[in-house]
């Protein structure tokens, strides 16, 4: 069931709340609403968890081979040799 | 420890820039190690292919190092590089998908994915449980399904941890637009993950 209009207004503010950008008074009111509204509580919890999961598992790094090829393209390959010598 | 990686953690931004302008080759390597992963990440998430992400990675550093004199030091060096990478990736995306709506246009609320419908509380499932459920591919698929304009904001703010101001600078949009897009991205991703977990748990 979609949340009520009043809930929608609170849900619009959860990102600001999570980022520490919501005014103090509104934070207290939002917390109060979350304590009283199980649906919004779920949306809040799972939004926070979504962000946590992406922070932990969502990163993509350049593969080691890509780094070496980049050094070559930029004529820095001798530095790669220095690295392997320093290991 | 690799030379460039040793330098990465030690040099201040100003010292690094001086070294680059002197043509110090280890400084070039240090910049790659400082900013390269995020450059690659931006390109990969926009273009969806490792080969193309690597092309953009190379083009970004070639272009940046050739035009160092254009960098006026108003932003962080990495921010400048991310902006170059974003613009290069965006140009390529538009060539590939000319029908893609301008990434800078306001997003119309044509789909209602931001209205929460799935209210299963999966927030507190143990991590092993989440991982067992092929979490990474689910996360990848969900982020891929976002419009490019929301996807980039989300990955730079929430995954890479850049500030709202930095993301606004990279994308050339206002900080308010960054905040709005971030919120929409989070809600859409939450909805997709919720749908997935609801099916996953119902199937047991």
mmCIF file of C-alpha atoms in Angstrom:
data_model
loop_
_atom_site.group_PDB
_atom_site.id
_atom_site.type_symbol
_atom_site.label_atom_id
_atom_site.label_comp_id
_atom_site.label_asym_id
_atom_site.label_seq_id
_atom_site.Cartn_x
_atom_site.Cartn_y
_atom_site.Cartn_z
ATOM 1 C CA UNK A 1 0.000 0.000 0.000
ATOM 2 C CA UNK A 2 1.501 3.371 -0.915
ATOM 3 C CA UNK A 3 2.118 5.633 2.018
ATOM 4 C CA UNK A 4 -0.198 8.576 2.620
ATOM 5 C CA UNK A 5 0.538 12.086 1.355
ATOM 6 C CA UNK A 6 1.746 13.066 4.789
ATOM 7 C CA UNK A 7 4.130 10.102 4.758
ATOM 8 C CA UNK A 8 5.351 11.122 1.301
ATOM 9 C CA UNK A 9 6.320 14.505 2.677
ATOM 10 C CA UNK A 10 8.358 12.883 5.427
ATOM 11 C CA UNK A 11 9.948 10.418 3.042
ATOM 12 C CA UNK A 12 11.071 13.317 0.857
ATOM 13 C CA UNK A 13 13.257 14.410 3.742
ATOM 14 C CA UNK A 14 14.969 11.161 4.654
ATOM 15 C CA UNK A 15 17.980 11.779 2.407
ATOM 16 C CA UNK A 16 18.601 15.171 3.980
ATOM 17 C CA UNK A 17 18.240 13.519 7.381
ATOM 18 C CA UNK A 18 20.681 10.728 6.500
ATOM 19 C CA UNK A 19 23.173 13.300 5.181
ATOM 20 C CA UNK A 20 22.912 15.405 8.321
ATOM 21 C CA UNK A 21 21.412 18.325 6.420
ATOM 22 C CA UNK A 22 17.946 18.482 7.955
ATOM 23 C CA UNK A 23 17.218 21.225 10.477
ATOM 24 C CA UNK A 24 17.310 20.098 14.101
ATOM 25 C CA UNK A 25 13.588 20.616 14.733
ATOM 26 C CA UNK A 26 12.620 18.707 11.580
ATOM 27 C CA UNK A 27 14.950 15.866 12.596
ATOM 28 C CA UNK A 28 13.048 15.460 15.859
ATOM 29 C CA UNK A 29 9.707 15.541 14.034
ATOM 30 C CA UNK A 30 10.874 13.021 11.460
ATOM 31 C CA UNK A 31 12.152 10.707 14.203
ATOM 32 C CA UNK A 32 8.796 11.018 15.918
ATOM 33 C CA UNK A 33 6.990 10.126 12.693
ATOM 34 C CA UNK A 34 9.267 7.130 12.075
ATOM 35 C CA UNK A 35 8.577 5.876 15.582
ATOM 36 C CA UNK A 36 4.841 6.020 14.952
ATOM 37 C CA UNK A 37 4.621 4.903 11.320
ATOM 38 C CA UNK A 38 5.793 1.340 10.651
ATOM 39 C CA UNK A 39 5.695 1.754 6.852
ATOM 40 C CA UNK A 40 7.926 4.829 6.829
ATOM 41 C CA UNK A 41 10.166 3.106 9.349
ATOM 42 C CA UNK A 42 10.684 0.256 6.874
ATOM 43 C CA UNK A 43 11.370 2.620 3.986
ATOM 44 C CA UNK A 44 13.843 4.555 6.113
ATOM 45 C CA UNK A 45 15.672 1.436 7.337
ATOM 46 C CA UNK A 46 15.908 -0.153 3.923
ATOM 47 C CA UNK A 47 17.027 3.097 2.274
ATOM 48 C CA UNK A 48 19.817 3.419 4.821
ATOM 49 C CA UNK A 49 20.746 -0.227 4.251
ATOM 50 C CA UNK A 50 20.732 0.281 0.465
ATOM 51 C CA UNK A 51 23.306 3.045 0.831
ATOM 52 C CA UNK A 52 25.434 0.921 3.197
ATOM 53 C CA UNK A 53 25.435 -2.022 0.805
ATOM 54 C CA UNK A 54 26.534 0.119 -2.121
ATOM 55 C CA UNK A 55 29.228 1.772 -0.009
ATOM 56 C CA UNK A 56 30.598 -1.611 0.898
ATOM 57 C CA UNK A 57 30.129 -3.570 -2.307
ATOM 58 C CA UNK A 58 29.399 -1.063 -5.071
ATOM 59 C CA UNK A 59 32.879 0.203 -5.854
ATOM 60 C CA UNK A 60 34.567 -0.649 -9.104
ATOM 61 C CA UNK A 61 38.339 -0.204 -9.276
ATOM 62 C CA UNK A 62 40.513 -0.150 -12.358
ATOM 63 C CA UNK A 63 41.852 -3.628 -12.974
ATOM 64 C CA UNK A 64 45.594 -4.126 -12.418
ATOM 65 C CA UNK A 65 46.125 -4.707 -16.148
ATOM 66 C CA UNK A 66 44.390 -1.415 -16.949
ATOM 67 C CA UNK A 67 46.741 0.467 -14.638
ATOM 68 C CA UNK A 68 49.773 -1.049 -16.373
ATOM 69 C CA UNK A 69 48.435 -0.249 -19.832
ATOM 70 C CA UNK A 70 47.731 3.316 -18.732
ATOM 71 C CA UNK A 71 51.333 3.709 -17.523
ATOM 72 C CA UNK A 72 52.512 2.496 -20.935
ATOM 73 C CA UNK A 73 50.242 4.858 -22.861
ATOM 74 C CA UNK A 74 51.656 7.746 -20.819
ATOM 75 C CA UNK A 75 55.243 6.564 -21.278
ATOM 76 C CA UNK A 76 55.606 5.853 -17.587
ATOM 77 C CA UNK A 77 56.342 2.153 -17.929
ATOM 78 C CA UNK A 78 59.810 2.484 -16.403
ATOM 79 C CA UNK A 79 58.071 3.379 -13.132
ATOM 80 C CA UNK A 80 56.280 0.032 -13.270
ATOM 81 C CA UNK A 81 59.678 -1.639 -13.468
ATOM 82 C CA UNK A 82 60.814 0.371 -10.431
ATOM 83 C CA UNK A 83 57.745 -0.866 -8.587
ATOM 84 C CA UNK A 84 58.393 -4.499 -9.354
ATOM 85 C CA UNK A 85 62.033 -4.017 -8.351
ATOM 86 C CA UNK A 86 60.966 -2.445 -5.051
ATOM 87 C CA UNK A 87 58.637 -5.291 -4.080
ATOM 88 C CA UNK B 1 55.576 -0.153 -1.740
ATOM 89 C CA UNK B 2 55.311 1.189 -5.306
ATOM 90 C CA UNK B 3 56.956 4.561 -5.850
ATOM 91 C CA UNK B 4 53.772 6.237 -6.995
ATOM 92 C CA UNK B 5 51.711 4.724 -4.208
ATOM 93 C CA UNK B 6 54.251 5.872 -1.653
ATOM 94 C CA UNK B 7 54.010 9.396 -3.014
ATOM 95 C CA UNK B 8 50.224 9.274 -3.125
ATOM 96 C CA UNK B 9 49.672 9.489 0.589
ATOM 97 C CA UNK B 10 52.465 11.925 1.370
ATOM 98 C CA UNK B 11 52.209 14.865 -0.989
ATOM 99 C CA UNK B 12 49.828 17.739 -0.416
ATOM 100 C CA UNK B 13 47.678 18.846 -3.312
ATOM 101 C CA UNK B 14 49.829 21.961 -3.874
ATOM 102 C CA UNK B 15 53.102 20.003 -3.820
ATOM 103 C CA UNK B 16 51.688 17.433 -6.184
ATOM 104 C CA UNK B 17 50.606 20.136 -8.601
ATOM 105 C CA UNK B 18 54.037 21.784 -8.465
ATOM 106 C CA UNK B 19 55.679 18.447 -9.170
ATOM 107 C CA UNK B 20 53.332 17.847 -12.119
ATOM 108 C CA UNK B 21 54.094 21.248 -13.579
ATOM 109 C CA UNK B 22 57.806 20.540 -13.276
ATOM 110 C CA UNK B 23 57.148 17.392 -15.286
ATOM 111 C CA UNK B 24 58.060 15.074 -12.418
ATOM 112 C CA UNK B 25 57.075 11.663 -13.778
ATOM 113 C CA UNK B 26 56.525 10.134 -10.366
ATOM 114 C CA UNK B 27 53.944 12.820 -9.720
ATOM 115 C CA UNK B 28 52.051 11.684 -12.830
ATOM 116 C CA UNK B 29 52.058 8.167 -11.464
ATOM 117 C CA UNK B 30 50.895 9.437 -8.084
ATOM 118 C CA UNK B 31 47.920 11.210 -9.681
ATOM 119 C CA UNK B 32 46.932 8.001 -11.448
ATOM 120 C CA UNK B 33 46.931 6.162 -8.146
ATOM 121 C CA UNK B 34 45.107 8.953 -6.376
ATOM 122 C CA UNK B 35 42.283 9.489 -8.886
ATOM 123 C CA UNK B 36 42.394 6.579 -11.357
ATOM 124 C CA UNK B 37 39.949 4.221 -9.655
ATOM 125 C CA UNK B 38 37.168 6.786 -9.521
ATOM 126 C CA UNK B 39 37.821 7.898 -13.117
ATOM 127 C CA UNK B 40 37.449 4.263 -14.147
ATOM 128 C CA UNK B 41 34.358 3.804 -11.970
ATOM 129 C CA UNK B 42 32.545 6.824 -13.454
ATOM 130 C CA UNK B 43 33.278 5.643 -16.999
ATOM 131 C CA UNK B 44 32.335 2.049 -16.248
ATOM 132 C CA UNK B 45 29.004 2.930 -14.662
ATOM 133 C CA UNK B 46 28.086 5.286 -17.496
ATOM 134 C CA UNK B 47 29.136 3.062 -20.384
ATOM 135 C CA UNK B 48 28.656 -0.394 -18.856
ATOM 136 C CA UNK B 49 31.722 -1.918 -20.472
ATOM 137 C CA UNK B 50 35.209 -2.553 -19.110
ATOM 138 C CA UNK B 51 36.856 -1.946 -22.484
ATOM 139 C CA UNK B 52 35.180 1.409 -22.944
ATOM 140 C CA UNK B 53 35.885 2.378 -19.342
ATOM 141 C CA UNK B 54 39.553 1.708 -19.986
ATOM 142 C CA UNK B 55 39.486 3.842 -23.158
ATOM 143 C CA UNK B 56 38.018 6.717 -21.166
ATOM 144 C CA UNK B 57 40.588 6.168 -18.405
ATOM 145 C CA UNK B 58 43.404 6.560 -20.922
ATOM 146 C CA UNK B 59 41.822 9.489 -22.750
ATOM 147 C CA UNK B 60 41.195 11.292 -19.460
ATOM 148 C CA UNK B 61 44.791 11.135 -18.270
ATOM 149 C CA UNK B 62 46.219 11.891 -21.713
ATOM 150 C CA UNK B 63 43.993 14.932 -22.023
ATOM 151 C CA UNK B 64 44.565 16.107 -18.466
ATOM 152 C CA UNK B 65 48.343 15.815 -18.615
ATOM 153 C CA UNK B 66 48.445 17.585 -21.981
ATOM 154 C CA UNK B 67 46.317 20.441 -20.645
ATOM 155 C CA UNK B 68 47.701 20.853 -17.150
ATOM 156 C CA UNK B 69 48.186 24.558 -17.806
ATOM 157 C CA UNK B 70 44.381 24.888 -18.043
ATOM 158 C CA UNK B 71 43.960 23.624 -14.500
ATOM 159 C CA UNK B 72 43.648 26.709 -12.355
ATOM 160 C CA UNK B 73 43.558 24.981 -9.008
ATOM 161 C CA UNK B 74 40.053 26.152 -8.137
ATOM 162 C CA UNK B 75 38.884 22.577 -7.624
ATOM 163 C CA UNK B 76 40.773 19.547 -6.361
ATOM 164 C CA UNK B 77 42.924 17.963 -9.028
ATOM 165 C CA UNK B 78 40.904 14.731 -8.833
ATOM 166 C CA UNK B 79 37.633 16.675 -9.204
ATOM 167 C CA UNK B 80 38.994 18.223 -12.407
ATOM 168 C CA UNK B 81 39.938 14.758 -13.690
ATOM 169 C CA UNK B 82 36.517 13.314 -12.824
ATOM 170 C CA UNK B 83 34.899 16.145 -14.744
ATOM 171 C CA UNK B 84 37.007 15.385 -17.802
ATOM 172 C CA UNK B 85 36.207 11.679 -17.498
ATOM 173 C CA UNK B 86 32.500 12.364 -17.077
ATOM 174 C CA UNK B 87 32.384 14.594 -20.151
ATOM 175 C CA UNK B 88 34.322 12.120 -22.283
ATOM 176 C CA UNK B 89 32.106 9.234 -21.158
ATOM 177 C CA UNK B 90 28.987 11.286 -21.726
ATOM 178 C CA UNK B 91 30.050 12.205 -25.264
ATOM 179 C CA UNK B 92 30.633 8.564 -26.025
ATOM 180 C CA UNK B 93 27.309 7.576 -24.465
ATOM 181 C CA UNK B 94 25.502 10.097 -26.650
ATOM 182 C CA UNK B 95 27.219 8.743 -29.744
ATOM 183 C CA UNK B 96 26.186 5.236 -28.756
ATOM 184 C CA UNK B 97 22.671 6.117 -27.674
ATOM 185 C CA UNK B 98 21.671 9.339 -29.428
ATOM 186 C CA UNK B 99 18.114 8.828 -28.286
ATOM 187 C CA UNK B 100 19.213 9.215 -24.669
ATOM 188 C CA UNK B 101 17.526 12.293 -23.268
ATOM 189 C CA UNK B 102 19.900 15.054 -22.287
ATOM 190 C CA UNK B 103 21.465 14.084 -19.023
ATOM 191 C CA UNK B 104 21.213 17.624 -17.736
ATOM 192 C CA UNK B 105 17.522 18.072 -18.303
ATOM 193 C CA UNK B 106 15.250 17.923 -15.297
ATOM 194 C CA UNK B 107 13.985 14.427 -14.763
ATOM 195 C CA UNK B 108 10.308 14.049 -15.356
ATOM 196 C CA UNK B 109 8.464 12.031 -12.821
ATOM 197 C CA UNK B 110 7.159 9.692 -15.430
ATOM 198 C CA UNK B 111 7.717 6.529 -13.475
ATOM 199 C CA UNK B 112 6.473 6.212 -9.968
ATOM 200 C CA UNK B 113 9.341 4.147 -8.689
ATOM 201 C CA UNK B 114 10.076 6.775 -6.112
ATOM 202 C CA UNK B 115 6.789 6.107 -4.382
ATOM 203 C CA UNK B 116 7.637 3.280 -2.004
ATOM 204 C CA UNK B 117 5.491 0.244 -2.655
ATOM 205 C CA UNK B 118 7.532 -2.625 -1.372
ATOM 206 C CA UNK B 119 7.430 -2.535 2.392
ATOM 207 C CA UNK B 120 9.238 -5.710 3.339
ATOM 208 C CA UNK B 121 11.780 -4.906 6.038
ATOM 209 C CA UNK B 122 14.945 -6.597 4.783
ATOM 210 C CA UNK B 123 17.262 -4.108 6.454
ATOM 211 C CA UNK B 124 18.327 -6.445 9.197
ATOM 212 C CA UNK B 125 18.936 -9.681 7.308
ATOM 213 C CA UNK B 126 22.402 -10.949 8.206
ATOM 214 C CA UNK B 127 25.104 -10.000 5.745
ATOM 215 C CA UNK B 128 25.867 -13.637 4.849
ATOM 216 C CA UNK B 129 22.253 -13.978 3.887
ATOM 217 C CA UNK B 130 22.506 -10.977 1.606
ATOM 218 C CA UNK B 131 25.755 -12.187 0.103
ATOM 219 C CA UNK B 132 24.374 -15.653 -0.500
ATOM 220 C CA UNK B 133 21.770 -13.964 -2.650
ATOM 221 C CA UNK B 134 24.329 -12.979 -5.289
ATOM 222 C CA UNK B 135 24.310 -9.530 -3.905
ATOM 223 C CA UNK B 136 26.867 -7.978 -6.184
ATOM 224 C CA UNK B 137 25.059 -8.803 -9.394
ATOM 225 C CA UNK B 138 21.803 -7.588 -7.887
ATOM 226 C CA UNK B 139 23.443 -4.301 -6.892
ATOM 227 C CA UNK B 140 24.996 -3.955 -10.350
ATOM 228 C CA UNK B 141 21.753 -4.625 -12.122
ATOM 229 C CA UNK B 142 19.834 -2.179 -9.950
ATOM 230 C CA UNK B 143 22.300 0.660 -10.482
ATOM 231 C CA UNK B 144 22.415 -0.058 -14.224
ATOM 232 C CA UNK B 145 18.652 0.346 -14.392
ATOM 233 C CA UNK B 146 18.799 3.932 -13.097
ATOM 234 C CA UNK B 147 18.708 6.798 -15.613
ATOM 235 C CA UNK B 148 22.305 7.930 -16.256
ATOM 236 C CA UNK B 149 21.695 11.295 -14.602
ATOM 237 C CA UNK B 150 20.702 9.661 -11.303
ATOM 238 C CA UNK B 151 23.274 6.881 -11.563
ATOM 239 C CA UNK B 152 26.245 9.250 -11.765
ATOM 240 C CA UNK B 153 25.132 11.334 -8.810
ATOM 241 C CA UNK B 154 24.573 8.227 -6.700
ATOM 242 C CA UNK B 155 27.917 6.644 -7.494
ATOM 243 C CA UNK B 156 29.886 9.830 -6.879
ATOM 244 C CA UNK B 157 28.085 10.789 -3.648
ATOM 245 C CA UNK B 158 27.227 7.502 -2.000
ATOM 246 C CA UNK B 159 29.737 5.033 -3.376
ATOM 247 C CA UNK B 160 32.771 7.271 -3.880
ATOM 248 C CA UNK B 161 31.888 9.533 -0.974
ATOM 249 C CA UNK B 162 32.433 12.886 -2.738
ATOM 250 C CA UNK B 163 30.776 16.003 -1.344
ATOM 251 C CA UNK B 164 27.619 17.531 -2.805
ATOM 252 C CA UNK B 165 29.663 20.544 -3.969
ATOM 253 C CA UNK B 166 32.257 18.388 -5.709
ATOM 254 C CA UNK B 167 29.593 16.380 -7.516
ATOM 255 C CA UNK B 168 27.867 19.592 -8.602
ATOM 256 C CA UNK B 169 31.200 20.842 -9.969
ATOM 257 C CA UNK B 170 31.895 17.595 -11.857
ATOM 258 C CA UNK B 171 28.447 17.377 -13.441
ATOM 259 C CA UNK B 172 28.016 21.107 -13.957
ATOM 260 C CA UNK B 173 24.693 21.225 -12.101
ATOM 261 C CA UNK B 174 23.483 22.987 -8.949
ATOM 262 C CA UNK B 175 23.914 21.514 -5.467
ATOM 263 C CA UNK B 176 20.121 21.405 -5.143
ATOM 264 C CA UNK B 177 19.920 19.291 -8.296
ATOM 265 C CA UNK B 178 22.555 16.951 -6.829
ATOM 266 C CA UNK B 179 20.494 16.531 -3.653
ATOM 267 C CA UNK B 180 17.253 15.905 -5.541
ATOM 268 C CA UNK B 181 18.836 13.388 -7.880
ATOM 269 C CA UNK B 182 20.587 11.617 -5.026
ATOM 270 C CA UNK B 183 17.326 11.212 -3.143
ATOM 271 C CA UNK B 184 15.543 9.868 -6.232
ATOM 272 C CA UNK B 185 18.367 7.472 -6.974
ATOM 273 C CA UNK B 186 18.324 6.116 -3.425
ATOM 274 C CA UNK B 187 14.563 5.547 -3.460
ATOM 275 C CA UNK B 188 14.635 3.843 -6.851
ATOM 276 C CA UNK B 189 17.475 1.573 -5.790
ATOM 277 C CA UNK B 190 15.741 0.784 -2.515
ATOM 278 C CA UNK B 191 12.613 -0.183 -4.410
ATOM 279 C CA UNK B 192 14.511 -2.486 -6.746
ATOM 280 C CA UNK B 193 16.440 -4.178 -3.955
ATOM 281 C CA UNK B 194 13.237 -4.553 -1.941
ATOM 282 C CA UNK B 195 11.516 -6.249 -4.854
ATOM 283 C CA UNK B 196 14.437 -8.590 -5.174
ATOM 284 C CA UNK B 197 14.514 -9.505 -1.478
ATOM 285 C CA UNK B 198 10.756 -9.930 -1.362
ATOM 286 C CA UNK B 199 10.944 -12.506 -4.181
ATOM 287 C CA UNK B 200 13.995 -14.119 -2.679
ATOM 288 C CA UNK B 201 12.376 -14.587 0.724
ATOM 289 C CA UNK B 202 9.029 -15.670 -0.726
ATOM 290 C CA UNK B 203 10.764 -18.389 -2.729
ATOM 291 C CA UNK B 204 12.046 -20.206 0.364
#
